[in-house]
CSV table of C-alpha atoms in Angstrom, one decimal:
chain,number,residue,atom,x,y,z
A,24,UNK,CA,-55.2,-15.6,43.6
A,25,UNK,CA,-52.6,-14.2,45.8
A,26,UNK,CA,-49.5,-13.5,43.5
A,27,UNK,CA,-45.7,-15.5,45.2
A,28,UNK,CA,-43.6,-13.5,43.2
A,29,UNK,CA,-44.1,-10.3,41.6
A,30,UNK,CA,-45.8,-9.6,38.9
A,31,UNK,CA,-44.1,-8.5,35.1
A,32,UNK,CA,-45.6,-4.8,35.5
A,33,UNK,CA,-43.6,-4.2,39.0
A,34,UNK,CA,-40.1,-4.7,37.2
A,35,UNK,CA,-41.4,-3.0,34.5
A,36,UNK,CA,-39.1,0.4,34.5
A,37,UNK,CA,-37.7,-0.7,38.5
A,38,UNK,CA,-34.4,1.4,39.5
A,39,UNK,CA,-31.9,0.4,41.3
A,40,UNK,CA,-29.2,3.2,40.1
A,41,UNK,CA,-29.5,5.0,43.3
A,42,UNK,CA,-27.4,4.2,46.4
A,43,UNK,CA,-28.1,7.4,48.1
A,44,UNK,CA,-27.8,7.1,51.9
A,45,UNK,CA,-31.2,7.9,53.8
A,46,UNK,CA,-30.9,8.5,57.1
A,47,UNK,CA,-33.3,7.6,59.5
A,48,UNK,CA,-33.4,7.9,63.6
A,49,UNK,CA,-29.8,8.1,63.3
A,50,UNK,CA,-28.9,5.5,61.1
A,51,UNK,CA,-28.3,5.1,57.5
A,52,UNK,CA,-30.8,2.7,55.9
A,53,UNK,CA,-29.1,-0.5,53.6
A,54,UNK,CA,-30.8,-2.5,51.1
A,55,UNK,CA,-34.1,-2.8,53.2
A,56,UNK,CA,-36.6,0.2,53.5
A,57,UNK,CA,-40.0,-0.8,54.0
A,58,UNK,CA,-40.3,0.0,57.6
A,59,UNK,CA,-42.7,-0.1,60.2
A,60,UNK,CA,-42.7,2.6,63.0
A,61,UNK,CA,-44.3,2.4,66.0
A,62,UNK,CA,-45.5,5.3,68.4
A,63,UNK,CA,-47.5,5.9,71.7
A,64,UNK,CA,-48.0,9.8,70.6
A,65,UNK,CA,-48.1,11.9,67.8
A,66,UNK,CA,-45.2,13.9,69.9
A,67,UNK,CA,-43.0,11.3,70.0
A,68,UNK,CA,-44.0,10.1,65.9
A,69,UNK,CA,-42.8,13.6,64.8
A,70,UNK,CA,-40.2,14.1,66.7
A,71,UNK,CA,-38.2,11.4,65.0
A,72,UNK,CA,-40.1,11.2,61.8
A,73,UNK,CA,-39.1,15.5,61.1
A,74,UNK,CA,-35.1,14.7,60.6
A,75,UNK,CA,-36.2,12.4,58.3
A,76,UNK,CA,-38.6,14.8,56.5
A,77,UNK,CA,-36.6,17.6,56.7
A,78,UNK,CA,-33.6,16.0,55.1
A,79,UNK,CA,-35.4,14.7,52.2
A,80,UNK,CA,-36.7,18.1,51.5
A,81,UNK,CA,-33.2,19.6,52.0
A,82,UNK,CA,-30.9,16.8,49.4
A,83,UNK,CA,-34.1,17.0,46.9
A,84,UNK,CA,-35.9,13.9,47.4
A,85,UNK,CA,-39.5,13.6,46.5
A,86,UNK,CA,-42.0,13.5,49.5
A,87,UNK,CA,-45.4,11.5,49.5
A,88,UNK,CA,-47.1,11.7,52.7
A,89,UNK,CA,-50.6,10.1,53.6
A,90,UNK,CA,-52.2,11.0,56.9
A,91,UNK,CA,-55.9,11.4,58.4
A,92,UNK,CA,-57.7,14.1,56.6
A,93,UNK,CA,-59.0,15.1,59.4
A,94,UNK,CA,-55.0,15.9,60.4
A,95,UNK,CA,-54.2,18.1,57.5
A,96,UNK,CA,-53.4,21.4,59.1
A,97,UNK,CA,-51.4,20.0,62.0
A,98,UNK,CA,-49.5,17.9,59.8
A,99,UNK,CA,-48.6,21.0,57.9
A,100,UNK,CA,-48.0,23.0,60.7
A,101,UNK,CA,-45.5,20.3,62.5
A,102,UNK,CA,-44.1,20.6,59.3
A,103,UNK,CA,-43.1,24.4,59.2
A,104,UNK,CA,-42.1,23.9,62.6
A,105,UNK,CA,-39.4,21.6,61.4
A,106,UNK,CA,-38.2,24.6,59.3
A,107,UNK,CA,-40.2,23.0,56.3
A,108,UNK,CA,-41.1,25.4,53.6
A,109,UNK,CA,-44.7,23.7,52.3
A,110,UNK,CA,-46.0,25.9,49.4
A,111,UNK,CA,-42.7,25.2,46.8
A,112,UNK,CA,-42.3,21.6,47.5
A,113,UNK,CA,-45.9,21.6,46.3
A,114,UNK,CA,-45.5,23.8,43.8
A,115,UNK,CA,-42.7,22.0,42.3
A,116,UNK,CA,-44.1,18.8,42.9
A,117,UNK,CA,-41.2,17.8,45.6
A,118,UNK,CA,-44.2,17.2,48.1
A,119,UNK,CA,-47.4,15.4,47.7
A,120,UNK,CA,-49.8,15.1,50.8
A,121,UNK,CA,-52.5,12.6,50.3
A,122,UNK,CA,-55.3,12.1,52.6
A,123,UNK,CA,-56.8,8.2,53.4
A,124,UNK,CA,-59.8,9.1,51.0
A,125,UNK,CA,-57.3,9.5,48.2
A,126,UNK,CA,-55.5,6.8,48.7
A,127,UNK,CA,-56.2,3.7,50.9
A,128,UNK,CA,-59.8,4.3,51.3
A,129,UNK,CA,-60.9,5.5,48.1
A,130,UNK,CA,-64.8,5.1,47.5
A,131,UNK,CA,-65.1,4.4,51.1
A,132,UNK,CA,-63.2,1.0,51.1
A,133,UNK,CA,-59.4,-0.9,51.3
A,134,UNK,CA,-58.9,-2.3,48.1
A,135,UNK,CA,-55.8,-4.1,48.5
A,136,UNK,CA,-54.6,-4.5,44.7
A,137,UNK,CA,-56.0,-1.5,43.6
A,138,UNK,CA,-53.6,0.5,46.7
A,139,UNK,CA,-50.6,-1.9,45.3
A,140,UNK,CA,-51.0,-0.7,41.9
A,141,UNK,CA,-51.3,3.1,43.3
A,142,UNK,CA,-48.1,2.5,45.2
A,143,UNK,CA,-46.3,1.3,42.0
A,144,UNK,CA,-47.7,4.5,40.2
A,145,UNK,CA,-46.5,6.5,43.0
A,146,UNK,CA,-42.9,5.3,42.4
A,147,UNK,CA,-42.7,5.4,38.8
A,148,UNK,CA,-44.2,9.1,38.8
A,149,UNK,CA,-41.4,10.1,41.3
A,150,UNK,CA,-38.7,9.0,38.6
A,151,UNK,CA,-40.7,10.8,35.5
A,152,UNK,CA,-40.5,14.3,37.7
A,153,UNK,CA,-36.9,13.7,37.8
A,154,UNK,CA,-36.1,12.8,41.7
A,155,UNK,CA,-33.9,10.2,42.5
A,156,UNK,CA,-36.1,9.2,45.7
A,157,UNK,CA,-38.9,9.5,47.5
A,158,UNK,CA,-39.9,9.2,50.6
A,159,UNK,CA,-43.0,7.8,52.1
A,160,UNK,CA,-45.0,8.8,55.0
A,161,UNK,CA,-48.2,6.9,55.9
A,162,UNK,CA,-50.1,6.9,58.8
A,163,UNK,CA,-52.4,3.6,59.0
A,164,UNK,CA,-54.9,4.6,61.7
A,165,UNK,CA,-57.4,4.0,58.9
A,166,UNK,CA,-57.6,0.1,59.7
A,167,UNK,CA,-59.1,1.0,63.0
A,168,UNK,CA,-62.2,2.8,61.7
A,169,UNK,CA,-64.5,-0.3,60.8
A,170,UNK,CA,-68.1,-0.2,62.0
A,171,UNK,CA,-67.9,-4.1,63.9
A,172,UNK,CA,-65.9,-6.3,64.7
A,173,UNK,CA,-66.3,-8.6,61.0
A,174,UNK,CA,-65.5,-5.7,59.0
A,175,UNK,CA,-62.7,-5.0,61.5
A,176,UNK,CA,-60.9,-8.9,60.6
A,177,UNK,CA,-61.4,-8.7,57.0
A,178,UNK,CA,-60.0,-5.3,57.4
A,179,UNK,CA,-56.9,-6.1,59.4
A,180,UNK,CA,-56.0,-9.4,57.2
A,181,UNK,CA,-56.2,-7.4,54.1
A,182,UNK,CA,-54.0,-4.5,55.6
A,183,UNK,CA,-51.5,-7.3,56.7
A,184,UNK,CA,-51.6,-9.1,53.3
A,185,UNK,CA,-51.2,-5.4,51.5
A,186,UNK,CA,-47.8,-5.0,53.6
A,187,UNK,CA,-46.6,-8.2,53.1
A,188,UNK,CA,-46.9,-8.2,49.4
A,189,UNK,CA,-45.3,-4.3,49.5
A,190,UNK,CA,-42.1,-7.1,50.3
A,191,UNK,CA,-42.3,-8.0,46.5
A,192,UNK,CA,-42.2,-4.7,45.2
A,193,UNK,CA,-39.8,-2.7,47.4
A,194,UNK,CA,-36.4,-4.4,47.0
A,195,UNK,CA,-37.2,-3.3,43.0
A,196,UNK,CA,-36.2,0.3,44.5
A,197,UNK,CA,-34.7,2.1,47.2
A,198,UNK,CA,-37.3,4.4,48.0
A,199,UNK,CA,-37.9,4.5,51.7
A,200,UNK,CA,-41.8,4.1,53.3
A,201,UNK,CA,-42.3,4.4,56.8
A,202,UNK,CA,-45.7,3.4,57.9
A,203,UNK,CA,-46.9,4.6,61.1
A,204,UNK,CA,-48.4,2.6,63.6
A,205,UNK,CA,-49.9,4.7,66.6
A,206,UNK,CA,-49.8,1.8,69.5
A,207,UNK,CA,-52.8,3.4,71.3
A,208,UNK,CA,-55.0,2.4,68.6
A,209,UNK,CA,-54.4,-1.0,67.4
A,210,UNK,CA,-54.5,-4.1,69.7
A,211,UNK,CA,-51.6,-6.4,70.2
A,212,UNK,CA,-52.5,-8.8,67.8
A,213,UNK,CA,-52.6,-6.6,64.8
A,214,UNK,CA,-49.3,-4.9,65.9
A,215,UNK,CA,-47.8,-8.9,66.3
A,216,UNK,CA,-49.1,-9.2,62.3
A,217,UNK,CA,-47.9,-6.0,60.9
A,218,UNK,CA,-44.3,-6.8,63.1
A,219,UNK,CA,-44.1,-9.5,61.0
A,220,UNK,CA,-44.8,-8.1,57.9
A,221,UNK,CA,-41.5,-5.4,57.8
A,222,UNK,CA,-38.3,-6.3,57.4
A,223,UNK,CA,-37.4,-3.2,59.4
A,224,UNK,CA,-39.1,-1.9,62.7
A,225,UNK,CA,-38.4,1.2,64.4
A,226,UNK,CA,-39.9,1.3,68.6
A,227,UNK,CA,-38.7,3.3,71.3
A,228,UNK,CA,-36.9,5.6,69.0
A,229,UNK,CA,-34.8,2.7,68.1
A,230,UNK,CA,-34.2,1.1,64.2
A,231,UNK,CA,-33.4,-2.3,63.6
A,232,UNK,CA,-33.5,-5.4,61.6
A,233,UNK,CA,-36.7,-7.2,62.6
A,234,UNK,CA,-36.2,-10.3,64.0
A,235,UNK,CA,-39.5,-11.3,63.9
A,236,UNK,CA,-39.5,-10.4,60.2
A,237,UNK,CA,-41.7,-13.2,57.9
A,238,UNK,CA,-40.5,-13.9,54.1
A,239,UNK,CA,-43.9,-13.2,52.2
A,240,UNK,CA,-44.4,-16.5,50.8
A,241,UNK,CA,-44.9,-18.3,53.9
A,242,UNK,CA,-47.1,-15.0,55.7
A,243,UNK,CA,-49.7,-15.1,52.6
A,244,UNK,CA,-49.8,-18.8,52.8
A,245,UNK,CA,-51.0,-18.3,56.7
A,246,UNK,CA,-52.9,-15.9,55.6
A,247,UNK,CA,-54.9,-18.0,53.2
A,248,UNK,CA,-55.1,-21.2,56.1
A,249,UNK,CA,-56.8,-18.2,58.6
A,250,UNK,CA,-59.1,-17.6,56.1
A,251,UNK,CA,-60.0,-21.4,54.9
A,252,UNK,CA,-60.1,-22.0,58.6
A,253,UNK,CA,-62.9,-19.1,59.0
A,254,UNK,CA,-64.6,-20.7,56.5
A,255,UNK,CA,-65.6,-24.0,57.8
């Protein structure tokens, strides 16, 4: 059963102390940071994501990042060519690079609950280091590596019920998570679905309140009338 609201163990230990500003593509972020961010390029996706890097390295926030393993050293490299020194964040535990294996595809498959849950962890072990924030990075080109076309639906409505029910555990903080969306790789549809799934959006270098922004309740209740209709 798809939980409405959420559950006892999210507000478990939840923070809201921090009102640090977090800048991003040249605004400051309010209440609401779970944002989408969509690019044509991997150019164009780190020249506006570094700023925000780099300045959550420079005022001491925690940095999580998840990208294709397969990306590692470039990702480090555009890194240290934002004037990002690597080796002590890691050290110190400031910076945590994750690849999809450890995270979203762990034993080869998206489970949905199981990457909620390791988000939640991820938060709460942020504030037992001692930072006030983190920051998340992840790149979701994952969802685009099924082997056919069924695998790819059940894939794309989990993804889209995963980001919908991040909506029930973010306002409990104000971490910020950027997931990145490269446009050359997922079709219209599945960029329509994850639109609707943050309630911030960030295309053509441009932040914004999404308009076409869906409350959670009534997303996973489509969700579940797609999947009865399937079905029959």
């Amino acid at each position: 059963m798809i939980p409405n609201n959420p559950d006892a163990k999210f507000r478990a230990g939840a923070s809201t102390e921090s009102h640090e500003p977090i800048r991003f593509a040249g605004s400051d972020l309010g209440a609401q940071r779970h944002i989408c961010a969509f690019f044509h390029s991997s150019d164009e996706a780190y020249r506006v994501m570094l700023p925000f890097i780099k300045d959550g390295f420079d005022c001491g926030h925690k940095s999580f990042h998840v990208i294709d393993p397969n990306l590692r050293n470039e990702h480090l490299q555009r890194l240290a060519s934002g004037g990002i020194d690597v080796a002590p964040a890691e050290q110190s535990g400031q910076f945590e690079l994750r690849n999809w294996g450890d995270t979203y595809l762990r034993d080869g498959c998206f489970d949905k609950d199981r990457m909620i849950d390791l988000v939640q962890e991820m938060l709460e072990a942020g504030r037992q280091q001692g930072f006030v924030l983190t920051r998340v990075v992840a790149h979701m080109e994952w969802a685009e590596e099924r082997p056919n076309a069924t695998d790819r639906t059940c894939m794309f409505d989990d993804l889209v019920e995963y980001e919908t029910r991040l909506n029930y555990i973010w306002p409990l903080y104000r971490d910020a998570v950027i997931c990145v969306y490269d446009l050359a790789k997922f079709g219209g549809h599945i960029v329509i679905d994850v639109l609707r799934t943050h309630p911030m959006v960030l295309i053509g270098g441009v932040i914004q309140e999404n308009p076409f922004f869906q409350p959670p309740d009534e997303f996973l209740q489509e969700l579940r009338e797609r999947r009865a209709t399937r079905t029959h």
